[in-house]
mmCIF file of C-alpha atoms in Angstrom:
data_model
loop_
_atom_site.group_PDB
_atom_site.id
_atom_site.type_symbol
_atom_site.label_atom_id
_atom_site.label_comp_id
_atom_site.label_asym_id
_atom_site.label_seq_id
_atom_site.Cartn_x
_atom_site.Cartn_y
_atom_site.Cartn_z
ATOM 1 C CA UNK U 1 2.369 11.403 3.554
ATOM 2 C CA UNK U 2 4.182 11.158 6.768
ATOM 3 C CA UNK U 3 3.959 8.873 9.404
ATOM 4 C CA UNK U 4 5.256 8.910 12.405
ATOM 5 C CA UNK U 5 8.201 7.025 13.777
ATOM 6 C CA UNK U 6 9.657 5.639 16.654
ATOM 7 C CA UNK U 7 12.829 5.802 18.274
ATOM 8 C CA UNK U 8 13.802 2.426 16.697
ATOM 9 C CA UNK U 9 13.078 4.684 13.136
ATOM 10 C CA UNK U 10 10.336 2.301 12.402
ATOM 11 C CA UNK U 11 7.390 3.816 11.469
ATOM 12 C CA UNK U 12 4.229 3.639 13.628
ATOM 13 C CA UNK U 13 0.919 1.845 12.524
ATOM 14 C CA UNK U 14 -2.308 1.734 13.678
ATOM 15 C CA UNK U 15 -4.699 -0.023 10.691
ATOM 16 C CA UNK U 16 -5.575 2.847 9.138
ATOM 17 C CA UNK U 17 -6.089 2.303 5.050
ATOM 18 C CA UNK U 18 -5.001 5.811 4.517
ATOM 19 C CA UNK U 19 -1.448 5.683 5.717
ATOM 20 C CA UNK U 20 -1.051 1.447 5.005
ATOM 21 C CA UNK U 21 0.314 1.739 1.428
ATOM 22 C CA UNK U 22 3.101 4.344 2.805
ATOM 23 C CA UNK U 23 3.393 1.857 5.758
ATOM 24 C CA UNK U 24 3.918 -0.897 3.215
ATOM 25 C CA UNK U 25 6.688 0.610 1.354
ATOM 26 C CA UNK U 26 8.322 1.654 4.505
ATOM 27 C CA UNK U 27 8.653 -1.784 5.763
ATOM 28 C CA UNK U 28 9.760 -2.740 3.147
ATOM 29 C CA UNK U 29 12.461 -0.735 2.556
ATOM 30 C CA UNK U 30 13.787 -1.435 6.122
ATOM 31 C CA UNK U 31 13.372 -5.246 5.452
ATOM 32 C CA UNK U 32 15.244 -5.592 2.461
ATOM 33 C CA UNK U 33 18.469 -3.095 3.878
ATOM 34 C CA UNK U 34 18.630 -5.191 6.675
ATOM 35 C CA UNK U 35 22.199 -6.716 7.246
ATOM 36 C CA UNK U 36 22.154 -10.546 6.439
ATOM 37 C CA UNK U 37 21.389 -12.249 10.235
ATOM 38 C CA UNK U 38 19.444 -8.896 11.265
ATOM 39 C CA UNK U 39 16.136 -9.941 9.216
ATOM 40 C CA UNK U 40 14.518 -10.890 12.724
ATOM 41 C CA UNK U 41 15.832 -7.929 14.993
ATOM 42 C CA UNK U 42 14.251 -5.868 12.188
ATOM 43 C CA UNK U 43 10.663 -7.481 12.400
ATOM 44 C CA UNK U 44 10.675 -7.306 16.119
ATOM 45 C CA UNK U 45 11.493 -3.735 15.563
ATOM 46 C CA UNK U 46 8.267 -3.619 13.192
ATOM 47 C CA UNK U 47 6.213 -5.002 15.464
ATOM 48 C CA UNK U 48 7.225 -2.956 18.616
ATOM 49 C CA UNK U 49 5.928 0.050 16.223
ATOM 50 C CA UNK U 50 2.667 -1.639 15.410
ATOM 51 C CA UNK U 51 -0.819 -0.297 17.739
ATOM 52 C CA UNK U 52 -4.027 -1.122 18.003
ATOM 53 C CA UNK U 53 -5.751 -2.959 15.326
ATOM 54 C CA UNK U 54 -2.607 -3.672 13.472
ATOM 55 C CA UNK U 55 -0.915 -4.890 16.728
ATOM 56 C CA UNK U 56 -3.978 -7.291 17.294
ATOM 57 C CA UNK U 57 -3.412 -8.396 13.674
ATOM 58 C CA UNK U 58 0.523 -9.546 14.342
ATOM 59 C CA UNK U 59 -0.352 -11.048 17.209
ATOM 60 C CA UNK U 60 -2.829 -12.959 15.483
ATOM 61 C CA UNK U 61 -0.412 -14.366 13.270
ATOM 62 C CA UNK U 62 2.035 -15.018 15.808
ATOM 63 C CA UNK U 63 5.403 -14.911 16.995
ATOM 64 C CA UNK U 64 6.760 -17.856 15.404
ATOM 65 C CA UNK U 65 5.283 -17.271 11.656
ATOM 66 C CA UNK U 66 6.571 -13.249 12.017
ATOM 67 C CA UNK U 67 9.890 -14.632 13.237
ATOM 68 C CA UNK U 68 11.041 -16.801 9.829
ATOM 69 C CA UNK U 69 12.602 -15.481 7.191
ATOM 70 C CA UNK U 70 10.316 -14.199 5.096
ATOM 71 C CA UNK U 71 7.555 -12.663 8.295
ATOM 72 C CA UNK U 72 7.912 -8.967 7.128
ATOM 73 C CA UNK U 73 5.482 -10.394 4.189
ATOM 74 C CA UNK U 74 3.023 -12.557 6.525
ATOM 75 C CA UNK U 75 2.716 -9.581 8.505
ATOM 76 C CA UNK U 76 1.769 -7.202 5.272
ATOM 77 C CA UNK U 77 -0.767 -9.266 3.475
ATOM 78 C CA UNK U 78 -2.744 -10.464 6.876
ATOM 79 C CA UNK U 79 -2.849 -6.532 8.135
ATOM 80 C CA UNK U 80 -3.794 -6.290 4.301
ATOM 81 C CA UNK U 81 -6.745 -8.603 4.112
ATOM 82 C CA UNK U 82 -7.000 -6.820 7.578
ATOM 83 C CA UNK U 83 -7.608 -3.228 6.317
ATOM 84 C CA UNK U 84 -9.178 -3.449 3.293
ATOM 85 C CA UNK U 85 -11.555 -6.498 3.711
ATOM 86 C CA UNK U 86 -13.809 -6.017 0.760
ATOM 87 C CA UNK U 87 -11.359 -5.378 -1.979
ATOM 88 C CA UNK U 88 -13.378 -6.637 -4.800
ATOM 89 C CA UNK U 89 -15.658 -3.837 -3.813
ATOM 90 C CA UNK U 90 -12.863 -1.326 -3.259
ATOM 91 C CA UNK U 91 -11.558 -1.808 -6.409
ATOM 92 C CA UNK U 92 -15.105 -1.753 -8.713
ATOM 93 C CA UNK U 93 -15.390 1.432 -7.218
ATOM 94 C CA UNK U 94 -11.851 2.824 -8.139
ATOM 95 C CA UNK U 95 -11.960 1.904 -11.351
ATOM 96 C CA UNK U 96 -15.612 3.438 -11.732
ATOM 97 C CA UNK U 97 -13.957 6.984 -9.965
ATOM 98 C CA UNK U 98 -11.156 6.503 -12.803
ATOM 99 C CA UNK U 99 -13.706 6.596 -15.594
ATOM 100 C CA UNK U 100 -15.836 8.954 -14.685
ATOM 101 C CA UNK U 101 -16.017 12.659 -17.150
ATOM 102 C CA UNK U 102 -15.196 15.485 -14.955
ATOM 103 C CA UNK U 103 -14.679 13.018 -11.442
ATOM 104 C CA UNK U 104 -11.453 13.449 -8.959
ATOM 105 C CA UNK U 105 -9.150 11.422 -11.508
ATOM 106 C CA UNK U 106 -9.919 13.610 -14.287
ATOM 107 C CA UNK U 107 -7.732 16.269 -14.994
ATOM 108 C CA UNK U 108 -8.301 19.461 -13.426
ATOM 109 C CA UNK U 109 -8.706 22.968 -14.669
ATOM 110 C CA UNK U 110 -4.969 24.528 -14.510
ATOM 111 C CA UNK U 111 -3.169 21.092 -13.532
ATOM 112 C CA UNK U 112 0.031 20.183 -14.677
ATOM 113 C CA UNK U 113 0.098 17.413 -17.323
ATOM 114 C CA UNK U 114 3.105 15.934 -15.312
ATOM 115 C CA UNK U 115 1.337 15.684 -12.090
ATOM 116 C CA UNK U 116 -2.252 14.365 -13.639
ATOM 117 C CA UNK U 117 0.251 11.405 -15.473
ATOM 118 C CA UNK U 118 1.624 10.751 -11.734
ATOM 119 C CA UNK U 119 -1.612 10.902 -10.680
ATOM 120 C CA UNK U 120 -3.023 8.563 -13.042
ATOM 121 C CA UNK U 121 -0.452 6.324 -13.035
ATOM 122 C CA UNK U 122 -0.295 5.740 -8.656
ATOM 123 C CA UNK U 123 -4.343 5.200 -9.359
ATOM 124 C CA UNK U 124 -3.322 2.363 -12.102
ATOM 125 C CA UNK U 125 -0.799 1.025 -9.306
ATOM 126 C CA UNK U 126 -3.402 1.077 -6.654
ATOM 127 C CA UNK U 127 -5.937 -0.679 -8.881
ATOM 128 C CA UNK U 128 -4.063 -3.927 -9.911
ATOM 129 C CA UNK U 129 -3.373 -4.994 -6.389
ATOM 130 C CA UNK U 130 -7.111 -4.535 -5.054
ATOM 131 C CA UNK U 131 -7.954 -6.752 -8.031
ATOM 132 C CA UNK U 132 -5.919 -8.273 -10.057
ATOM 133 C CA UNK U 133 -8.535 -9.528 -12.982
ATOM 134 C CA UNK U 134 -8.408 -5.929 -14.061
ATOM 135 C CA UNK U 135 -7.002 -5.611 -17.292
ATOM 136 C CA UNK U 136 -6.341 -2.619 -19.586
ATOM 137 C CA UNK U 137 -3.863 -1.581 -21.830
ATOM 138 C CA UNK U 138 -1.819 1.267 -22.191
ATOM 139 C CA UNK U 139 -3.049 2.529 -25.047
ATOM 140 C CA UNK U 140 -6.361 2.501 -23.224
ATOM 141 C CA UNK U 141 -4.967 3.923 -20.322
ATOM 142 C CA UNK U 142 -3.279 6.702 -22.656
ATOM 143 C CA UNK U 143 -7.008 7.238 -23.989
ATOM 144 C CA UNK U 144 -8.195 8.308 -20.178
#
């Protein structure tokens, strides 16, 4: 999934859900190679690559929470609770797509067992954050 950068190398967000987990990850890759004493050049950095929604989002938490040590993770969860605002509900229906016989998390007809394990395993990974009272084990996981 690409998204773009800018000339900082920051990548550019707008509030989209499709492109925030990939947003996530970048950010926090860049936050956690950060030099020791760069932490806050970094964030700025972040923000100067946020727009729209997202942008109105960080300045909603303002400067002075985004600036302290640990901001890079203020930032993600309120553009988080931001974007996907009825998680409970995103999740219920996640889990139903991953049960259903013959749905889009079922494996398909000529599909490498390798990439409908990856497949099944990123939709496991995107379950447990949405809602974290979801429990099942691997065996039953192995069983879908």
């Amino acid at each position: 999934m690409d998204i773009e950068e800018n000339r900082a190398g920051m990548p550019c967000y707008d509030g989209s859900a499709a492109t925030f987990h990939c947003w996530e990850f970048r950010v926090l890759m860049k936050t956690q190679s950060a030099e020791e004493g760069q932490e806050a050049r970094v964030i700025a950095q972040i923000v100067d690559a946020l727009r729209g929604e997202a942008m109105g989002v960080a300045m909603g938490v303002g400067a002075d929470k985004l600036m302290q040590k640990d901001g890079h993770k203020v930032l993600i969860e309120a553009v988080k609770d931001h974007v996907f605002p009825t998680k409970k509900l995103e999740a219920k229906e996640l889990y139903t797509q991953g049960h259903r016989r013959g749905g889009v998390l079922s494996r398909q007809t000529g599909e490498r067992m390798l990439s409908y394990i990856t497949r099944r395993r990123r939709w496991w990974q995107l379950l447990q954050p949405l809602d974290d009272t979801v429990g099942l084990s691997a065996e039953n996981r192995g069983d879908l």
